[in-house]
mmCIF file of C-alpha atoms in Angstrom:
data_model
loop_
_atom_site.group_PDB
_atom_site.id
_atom_site.type_symbol
_atom_site.label_atom_id
_atom_site.label_comp_id
_atom_site.label_asym_id
_atom_site.label_seq_id
_atom_site.Cartn_x
_atom_site.Cartn_y
_atom_site.Cartn_z
ATOM 1 C CA MET A 200 -28.635 19.326 -2.555
ATOM 2 C CA GLU A 201 -25.095 20.640 -2.776
ATOM 3 C CA ASN A 202 -22.223 18.184 -2.709
ATOM 4 C CA ARG A 203 -20.238 18.368 0.483
ATOM 5 C CA THR A 204 -16.847 20.051 0.231
ATOM 6 C CA ASP A 205 -14.226 21.695 2.429
ATOM 7 C CA LEU A 206 -12.319 23.266 -0.471
ATOM 8 C CA ALA A 207 -12.469 26.952 -1.317
ATOM 9 C CA ILE A 208 -11.759 26.253 -4.996
ATOM 10 C CA GLU A 209 -14.914 24.120 -5.078
ATOM 11 C CA PHE A 210 -17.346 26.210 -3.072
ATOM 12 C CA GLU A 211 -16.790 29.593 -4.647
ATOM 13 C CA LYS A 212 -19.774 30.866 -6.593
ATOM 14 C CA PRO A 213 -20.399 34.130 -8.446
ATOM 15 C CA ALA A 214 -23.149 35.020 -5.970
ATOM 16 C CA GLN A 215 -20.787 34.768 -3.015
ATOM 17 C CA LYS A 216 -18.540 37.629 -2.052
ATOM 18 C CA SER A 217 -15.028 36.398 -2.780
ATOM 19 C CA ARG A 218 -11.899 37.568 -4.571
ATOM 20 C CA THR A 219 -9.218 35.356 -6.088
ATOM 21 C CA GLN A 220 -5.632 35.724 -7.234
ATOM 22 C CA HIS A 221 -3.260 33.247 -8.853
ATOM 23 C CA LYS A 222 0.485 32.605 -8.518
ATOM 24 C CA ASN A 223 2.724 29.860 -9.887
ATOM 25 C CA PHE A 224 5.702 28.117 -8.307
ATOM 26 C CA GLY A 225 6.981 26.121 -11.262
ATOM 27 C CA ARG A 226 4.461 23.319 -11.791
ATOM 28 C CA ILE A 227 2.540 24.206 -8.622
ATOM 29 C CA GLY A 228 -0.278 26.682 -9.076
ATOM 30 C CA VAL A 229 -1.677 28.552 -6.073
ATOM 31 C CA VAL A 230 -5.145 30.095 -5.871
ATOM 32 C CA PHE A 231 -5.564 32.779 -3.210
ATOM 33 C CA SER A 232 -9.196 33.283 -2.206
ATOM 34 C CA ASN A 233 -10.517 35.954 0.121
ATOM 35 C CA LEU A 234 -13.943 34.814 1.255
ATOM 36 C CA GLU A 235 -15.660 37.946 2.521
ATOM 37 C CA GLU A 236 -18.621 36.255 4.183
ATOM 38 C CA ASP A 237 -19.471 32.890 5.708
ATOM 39 C CA ASN A 238 -20.721 30.536 2.997
ATOM 40 C CA ILE A 239 -23.419 27.923 2.532
ATOM 41 C CA TYR A 240 -21.071 25.113 3.531
ATOM 42 C CA GLY A 241 -20.561 26.572 6.984
ATOM 43 C CA LYS A 242 -17.052 27.763 6.168
ATOM 44 C CA ARG A 243 -15.981 30.962 7.845
ATOM 45 C CA LYS A 244 -14.923 34.045 5.967
ATOM 46 C CA GLY A 245 -11.171 34.452 5.733
ATOM 47 C CA LYS A 246 -8.127 34.011 3.550
ATOM 48 C CA TYR A 247 -7.643 30.713 1.732
ATOM 49 C CA ALA A 248 -4.665 29.500 -0.295
ATOM 50 C CA THR A 249 -4.978 26.339 -2.388
ATOM 51 C CA LEU A 250 -1.959 24.587 -3.878
ATOM 52 C CA LYS A 251 -2.770 22.620 -7.014
ATOM 53 C CA VAL A 252 -0.272 19.793 -6.747
ATOM 54 C CA GLY A 253 -1.725 17.310 -9.231
ATOM 55 C CA ASN A 254 -0.498 13.716 -9.052
ATOM 56 C CA ILE A 255 2.199 14.057 -6.416
ATOM 57 C CA SER A 256 3.596 10.619 -7.284
ATOM 58 C CA LEU A 257 4.718 11.982 -10.651
ATOM 59 C CA LEU A 258 6.711 14.914 -9.261
ATOM 60 C CA PRO A 259 10.506 14.476 -9.370
ATOM 61 C CA ASP A 260 10.820 16.196 -5.986
ATOM 62 C CA TYR A 261 8.826 18.385 -3.613
ATOM 63 C CA SER A 262 10.919 21.571 -3.833
ATOM 64 C CA GLU A 263 8.192 23.565 -5.602
ATOM 65 C CA ILE A 264 5.582 22.468 -3.067
ATOM 66 C CA GLU A 265 7.977 23.559 -0.326
ATOM 67 C CA LYS A 266 8.434 27.026 -1.830
ATOM 68 C CA ALA A 267 4.696 27.450 -2.355
ATOM 69 C CA LEU A 268 3.777 26.306 1.164
ATOM 70 C CA VAL A 269 6.384 28.497 2.844
ATOM 71 C CA PHE A 270 5.175 31.494 0.807
ATOM 72 C CA CYS A 271 1.540 30.881 1.793
ATOM 73 C CA LEU A 272 2.351 30.379 5.476
ATOM 74 C CA GLU A 273 4.301 33.637 5.477
ATOM 75 C CA LYS A 274 1.221 35.421 4.147
ATOM 76 C CA LEU A 275 -1.232 33.858 6.579
ATOM 77 C CA LEU A 276 0.723 33.898 9.858
ATOM 78 C CA PRO A 277 2.126 36.869 11.824
ATOM 79 C CA LYS A 278 5.804 37.731 11.581
ATOM 80 C CA LYS A 279 6.198 37.174 15.299
ATOM 81 C CA ARG A 280 6.313 33.408 15.799
ATOM 82 C CA GLU A 281 9.054 32.658 18.290
ATOM 83 C CA LYS A 282 6.790 29.969 19.762
ATOM 84 C CA VAL A 283 4.574 27.824 17.548
ATOM 85 C CA LEU A 284 2.238 24.934 18.345
ATOM 86 C CA VAL A 285 1.656 22.364 15.575
ATOM 87 C CA ALA A 286 -1.328 20.037 15.980
ATOM 88 C CA GLY A 287 -1.886 16.997 13.754
ATOM 89 C CA LEU A 288 -5.567 16.078 13.950
ATOM 90 C CA GLY A 289 -7.134 12.753 13.055
ATOM 91 C CA ASN A 290 -6.882 9.009 13.596
ATOM 92 C CA ARG A 291 -3.513 7.474 12.758
ATOM 93 C CA GLU A 292 -5.117 4.039 12.241
ATOM 94 C CA ILE A 293 -7.382 5.163 9.385
ATOM 95 C CA THR A 294 -5.635 5.879 6.083
ATOM 96 C CA SER A 295 -8.060 8.594 4.995
ATOM 97 C CA ASP A 296 -7.745 10.346 8.362
ATOM 98 C CA ASN A 297 -4.037 9.985 9.220
ATOM 99 C CA ILE A 298 -2.641 13.014 7.374
ATOM 100 C CA GLY A 299 -2.504 15.133 10.531
ATOM 101 C CA PRO A 300 -0.832 12.625 12.892
ATOM 102 C CA ASN A 301 1.628 11.484 10.217
ATOM 103 C CA ILE A 302 2.776 15.021 9.448
ATOM 104 C CA ALA A 303 3.035 15.859 13.153
ATOM 105 C CA SER A 304 5.335 12.857 13.657
ATOM 106 C CA LYS A 305 7.797 14.384 11.172
ATOM 107 C CA ILE A 306 7.915 17.895 12.666
ATOM 108 C CA LEU A 307 11.032 18.895 14.598
ATOM 109 C CA ALA A 308 9.925 19.712 18.161
ATOM 110 C CA THR A 309 12.386 22.086 19.826
ATOM 111 C CA ARG A 310 10.693 23.584 22.870
ATOM 112 C CA HIS A 311 12.425 21.136 25.186
ATOM 113 C CA ILE A 312 15.902 21.621 23.668
ATOM 114 C CA LYS A 313 15.872 25.224 22.516
ATOM 115 C CA GLU A 314 17.974 26.545 25.386
ATOM 116 C CA GLU A 315 20.587 23.811 25.004
ATOM 117 C CA PHE A 316 20.888 24.260 21.249
ATOM 118 C CA SER A 317 21.005 28.052 21.531
ATOM 119 C CA LYS A 318 24.490 27.698 23.053
ATOM 120 C CA LEU A 319 25.808 26.159 19.828
ATOM 121 C CA ASP A 320 27.031 28.188 16.876
ATOM 122 C CA GLY A 321 24.299 28.594 14.265
ATOM 123 C CA PHE A 322 21.434 27.705 16.610
ATOM 124 C CA GLU A 323 21.135 31.015 18.481
ATOM 125 C CA LYS A 324 17.907 31.899 16.646
ATOM 126 C CA MET A 325 16.181 28.540 16.895
ATOM 127 C CA LYS A 326 12.414 28.905 17.336
ATOM 128 C CA SER A 327 10.418 27.072 19.986
ATOM 129 C CA VAL A 328 8.172 24.471 18.348
ATOM 130 C CA SER A 329 5.745 22.206 20.193
ATOM 131 C CA VAL A 330 3.931 19.331 18.481
ATOM 132 C CA ILE A 331 0.871 17.339 19.456
ATOM 133 C CA SER A 332 -1.341 14.636 17.940
ATOM 134 C CA PRO A 333 -4.419 14.664 20.190
ATOM 135 C CA SER A 334 -6.028 11.641 18.448
ATOM 136 C CA VAL A 335 -9.838 11.536 18.321
ATOM 137 C CA LEU A 336 -12.662 11.794 20.845
ATOM 138 C CA GLY A 337 -13.538 8.105 20.518
ATOM 139 C CA LYS A 338 -10.069 7.122 21.740
ATOM 140 C CA THR A 339 -9.375 9.782 24.365
ATOM 141 C CA GLY A 340 -12.800 10.781 25.672
ATOM 142 C CA VAL A 341 -11.595 14.384 25.441
ATOM 143 C CA GLU A 342 -12.562 16.908 22.780
ATOM 144 C CA THR A 343 -9.656 17.905 20.537
ATOM 145 C CA SER A 344 -10.524 21.560 21.144
ATOM 146 C CA GLU A 345 -10.182 21.039 24.893
ATOM 147 C CA ILE A 346 -6.718 19.507 24.515
ATOM 148 C CA ILE A 347 -5.465 22.215 22.148
ATOM 149 C CA SER A 348 -6.970 25.011 24.262
ATOM 150 C CA ALA A 349 -5.266 23.645 27.380
ATOM 151 C CA MET A 350 -1.902 23.522 25.606
ATOM 152 C CA VAL A 351 -2.319 27.048 24.270
ATOM 153 C CA GLU A 352 -3.058 28.292 27.773
ATOM 154 C CA LYS A 353 -0.054 26.447 29.213
ATOM 155 C CA ILE A 354 2.718 27.144 26.678
ATOM 156 C CA LYS A 355 1.328 30.408 25.268
ATOM 157 C CA PRO A 356 2.442 30.063 21.626
ATOM 158 C CA ASP A 357 2.370 33.016 19.239
ATOM 159 C CA CYS A 358 0.290 31.004 16.772
ATOM 160 C CA VAL A 359 -1.109 27.555 16.055
ATOM 161 C CA ILE A 360 -0.909 25.432 12.902
ATOM 162 C CA VAL A 361 -3.494 22.653 12.712
ATOM 163 C CA ILE A 362 -3.431 19.893 10.087
ATOM 164 C CA ASP A 363 -6.360 17.678 9.152
ATOM 165 C CA ALA A 364 -8.030 15.635 6.392
ATOM 166 C CA LEU A 365 -10.710 17.302 4.270
ATOM 167 C CA CYS A 366 -13.580 16.295 2.011
ATOM 168 C CA ALA A 367 -13.696 17.131 -1.703
ATOM 169 C CA SER A 368 -16.587 17.202 -4.161
ATOM 170 C CA LYS A 369 -14.442 16.547 -7.252
ATOM 171 C CA ILE A 370 -12.518 13.316 -7.739
ATOM 172 C CA GLU A 371 -9.522 15.043 -9.346
ATOM 173 C CA ASN A 372 -8.868 17.015 -6.150
ATOM 174 C CA LEU A 373 -8.323 13.982 -3.890
ATOM 175 C CA PHE A 374 -4.745 14.100 -2.571
ATOM 176 C CA SER A 375 -4.072 16.603 -5.386
ATOM 177 C CA VAL A 376 -4.485 19.897 -3.558
ATOM 178 C CA ILE A 377 -3.326 21.372 -0.265
ATOM 179 C CA GLN A 378 -5.483 24.039 1.336
ATOM 180 C CA LEU A 379 -4.410 26.620 3.895
ATOM 181 C CA CYS A 380 -6.685 29.127 5.600
ATOM 182 C CA ASP A 381 -6.634 31.566 8.501
ATOM 183 C CA SER A 382 -10.265 30.905 9.469
ATOM 184 C CA GLY A 383 -9.482 27.767 11.450
ATOM 185 C CA ILE A 384 -10.943 24.277 11.159
ATOM 186 C CA SER A 385 -13.467 21.951 12.770
ATOM 187 C CA PRO A 386 -11.734 18.673 13.728
ATOM 188 C CA GLY A 387 -13.242 15.732 11.865
ATOM 189 C CA SER A 388 -14.838 17.867 9.168
ATOM 190 C CA GLY A 389 -13.307 15.724 6.434
ATOM 191 C CA VAL A 390 -15.134 12.619 7.671
ATOM 192 C CA LYS A 391 -18.411 14.386 8.506
ATOM 193 C CA ASN A 392 -17.809 14.332 12.255
ATOM 194 C CA ASN A 393 -17.481 18.015 13.021
ATOM 195 C CA ARG A 394 -16.372 18.957 16.529
ATOM 196 C CA LYS A 395 -15.814 22.346 18.142
ATOM 197 C CA GLU A 396 -13.729 24.527 15.846
ATOM 198 C CA LEU A 397 -10.144 25.608 16.350
ATOM 199 C CA SER A 398 -9.773 29.224 15.264
ATOM 200 C CA TYR A 399 -8.744 32.694 16.373
ATOM 201 C CA GLU A 400 -12.206 33.064 17.904
ATOM 202 C CA THR A 401 -11.790 30.006 20.137
ATOM 203 C CA LEU A 402 -8.029 30.030 20.830
ATOM 204 C CA LYS A 403 -7.516 33.823 20.862
ATOM 205 C CA ILE A 404 -4.309 33.593 18.815
ATOM 206 C CA PRO A 405 -3.653 33.385 15.055
ATOM 207 C CA THR A 406 -4.606 29.919 13.824
ATOM 208 C CA VAL A 407 -3.870 28.536 10.366
ATOM 209 C CA ALA A 408 -5.308 25.257 9.127
ATOM 210 C CA ILE A 409 -3.615 23.020 6.564
ATOM 211 C CA GLY A 410 -5.840 20.424 4.950
ATOM 212 C CA VAL A 411 -5.621 17.708 2.318
ATOM 213 C CA PRO A 412 -8.794 16.283 0.722
ATOM 214 C CA THR A 413 -8.709 12.521 1.235
ATOM 215 C CA VAL A 414 -12.373 11.506 0.874
ATOM 216 C CA ILE A 415 -15.353 12.175 -1.357
ATOM 217 C CA GLU A 416 -19.028 11.287 -1.017
ATOM 218 C CA ALA A 417 -19.978 8.083 -2.837
ATOM 219 C CA LYS A 418 -23.003 9.814 -4.361
ATOM 220 C CA VAL A 419 -20.684 12.183 -6.264
ATOM 221 C CA ILE A 420 -18.938 9.258 -7.948
ATOM 222 C CA ALA A 421 -22.293 7.605 -8.634
ATOM 223 C CA LYS A 422 -23.513 10.761 -10.347
ATOM 224 C CA GLU A 423 -20.410 10.940 -12.524
ATOM 225 C CA LEU A 424 -20.664 7.294 -13.535
ATOM 226 C CA THR A 425 -24.408 7.239 -14.198
ATOM 227 C CA LYS A 426 -24.895 10.881 -15.236
ATOM 228 C CA ASN A 427 -27.993 10.733 -13.056
ATOM 229 C CA GLU A 428 -28.434 13.866 -10.969
ATOM 230 C CA LYS A 429 -31.201 12.169 -8.962
ATOM 231 C CA THR A 430 -28.870 9.609 -7.403
ATOM 232 C CA GLN A 431 -29.972 8.998 -3.827
ATOM 233 C CA ALA A 432 -27.898 10.592 -1.095
ATOM 234 C CA SER A 433 -25.549 8.330 0.857
ATOM 235 C CA GLU A 434 -23.495 8.765 3.991
ATOM 236 C CA LEU A 435 -20.737 6.643 2.486
ATOM 237 C CA LEU A 436 -17.348 8.320 2.005
ATOM 238 C CA VAL A 437 -14.684 6.804 -0.232
ATOM 239 C CA THR A 438 -10.959 7.290 -0.759
ATOM 240 C CA PRO A 439 -8.576 6.263 -3.604
ATOM 241 C CA LYS A 440 -7.242 2.688 -3.627
ATOM 242 C CA ASP A 441 -3.665 4.013 -3.470
ATOM 243 C CA ALA A 442 -4.482 6.374 -0.608
ATOM 244 C CA ASP A 443 -1.700 4.960 1.576
ATOM 245 C CA LEU A 444 1.008 5.841 -0.970
ATOM 246 C CA LEU A 445 -0.510 9.237 -1.758
ATOM 247 C CA SER A 446 -0.770 10.001 1.948
ATOM 248 C CA GLU A 447 2.882 9.071 2.497
ATOM 249 C CA ASN A 448 4.046 11.301 -0.365
ATOM 250 C CA ILE A 449 2.020 14.351 0.572
ATOM 251 C CA THR A 450 2.939 13.892 4.234
ATOM 252 C CA GLN A 451 6.628 14.082 3.331
ATOM 253 C CA ALA A 452 6.110 17.170 1.170
ATOM 254 C CA ILE A 453 4.133 19.112 3.795
ATOM 255 C CA SER A 454 6.302 18.132 6.773
ATOM 256 C CA THR A 455 9.474 19.167 4.956
ATOM 257 C CA ALA A 456 7.989 22.551 4.093
ATOM 258 C CA LEU A 457 6.760 23.069 7.647
ATOM 259 C CA ASN A 458 10.152 22.253 9.188
ATOM 260 C CA VAL A 459 11.840 24.751 6.865
ATOM 261 C CA PHE A 460 9.197 27.394 7.599
ATOM 262 C CA LEU A 461 9.325 26.925 11.371
ATOM 263 C CA GLN A 462 13.115 27.382 11.536
ATOM 264 C CA PRO A 463 13.855 30.167 9.006
ATOM 265 C CA ASP A 464 17.130 31.151 10.673
ATOM 266 C CA ILE A 465 18.651 27.659 10.648
ATOM 267 C CA ASP A 466 20.274 26.144 7.561
ATOM 268 C CA ARG A 467 17.698 24.045 5.708
ATOM 269 C CA GLU A 468 19.834 20.907 5.517
ATOM 270 C CA ILE A 469 20.660 21.064 9.211
ATOM 271 C CA VAL A 470 16.964 21.347 10.115
ATOM 272 C CA LEU A 471 15.994 18.376 7.955
ATOM 273 C CA ASN A 472 18.861 16.268 9.307
ATOM 274 C CA LEU A 473 17.637 16.870 12.863
ATOM 275 C CA VAL A 474 14.160 15.485 12.198
#
């Protein structure tokens, strides 16, 4: 049985129709994958971009991640994005599932102040950004897709950016890569609790997903330690012991890049000081 994974760099196989390209931003390598058909993992065809960050705790700063993320978002989202909805998916109380909510909490929301700020010098071209952390079904009783769909219908954004935790099949990829794709995402996929997907097909507007692999199946680690391919399958998912620190670092890197991307016409330092 195949190991579970949400990462394009792990599920590509010669037999599958896909094309890849590579680009470097200093120490950050980016793999662009164009999956031309749905694959065996249930992932939709589309464009994927994977940032190979490595051990983020060892980076002197996140400037190269910022440049790489902004570049990838520019490629995956339409030029028209006067109004953007950012959704941080997951459970803030669980370390391996709090990437989405934590990043959302650091995004500059401007929809409610755009008109006021537009009267000030330098803020005339401020974009309208809305942010939501819909939590999880077990806490709200409402499907994440229902909440996001309702917001899309109400505020009518030009595009949606959703952020969630993912599952990897290789230990070295945990908290070490950032994946973007234009094929959407199924909330809870990283913790094997797939819900209705959020994508262009369901929301009817361009939707880009940003994901960070935070968990891996225990059986994968068991196989690596024992070299026994017949290790029994387990539903147990594990995360690194320093997941809280890694999550904090990668949250800061992604949120900074998103704030810069969402307000391209405002001075970078001003945007970051407003958060």
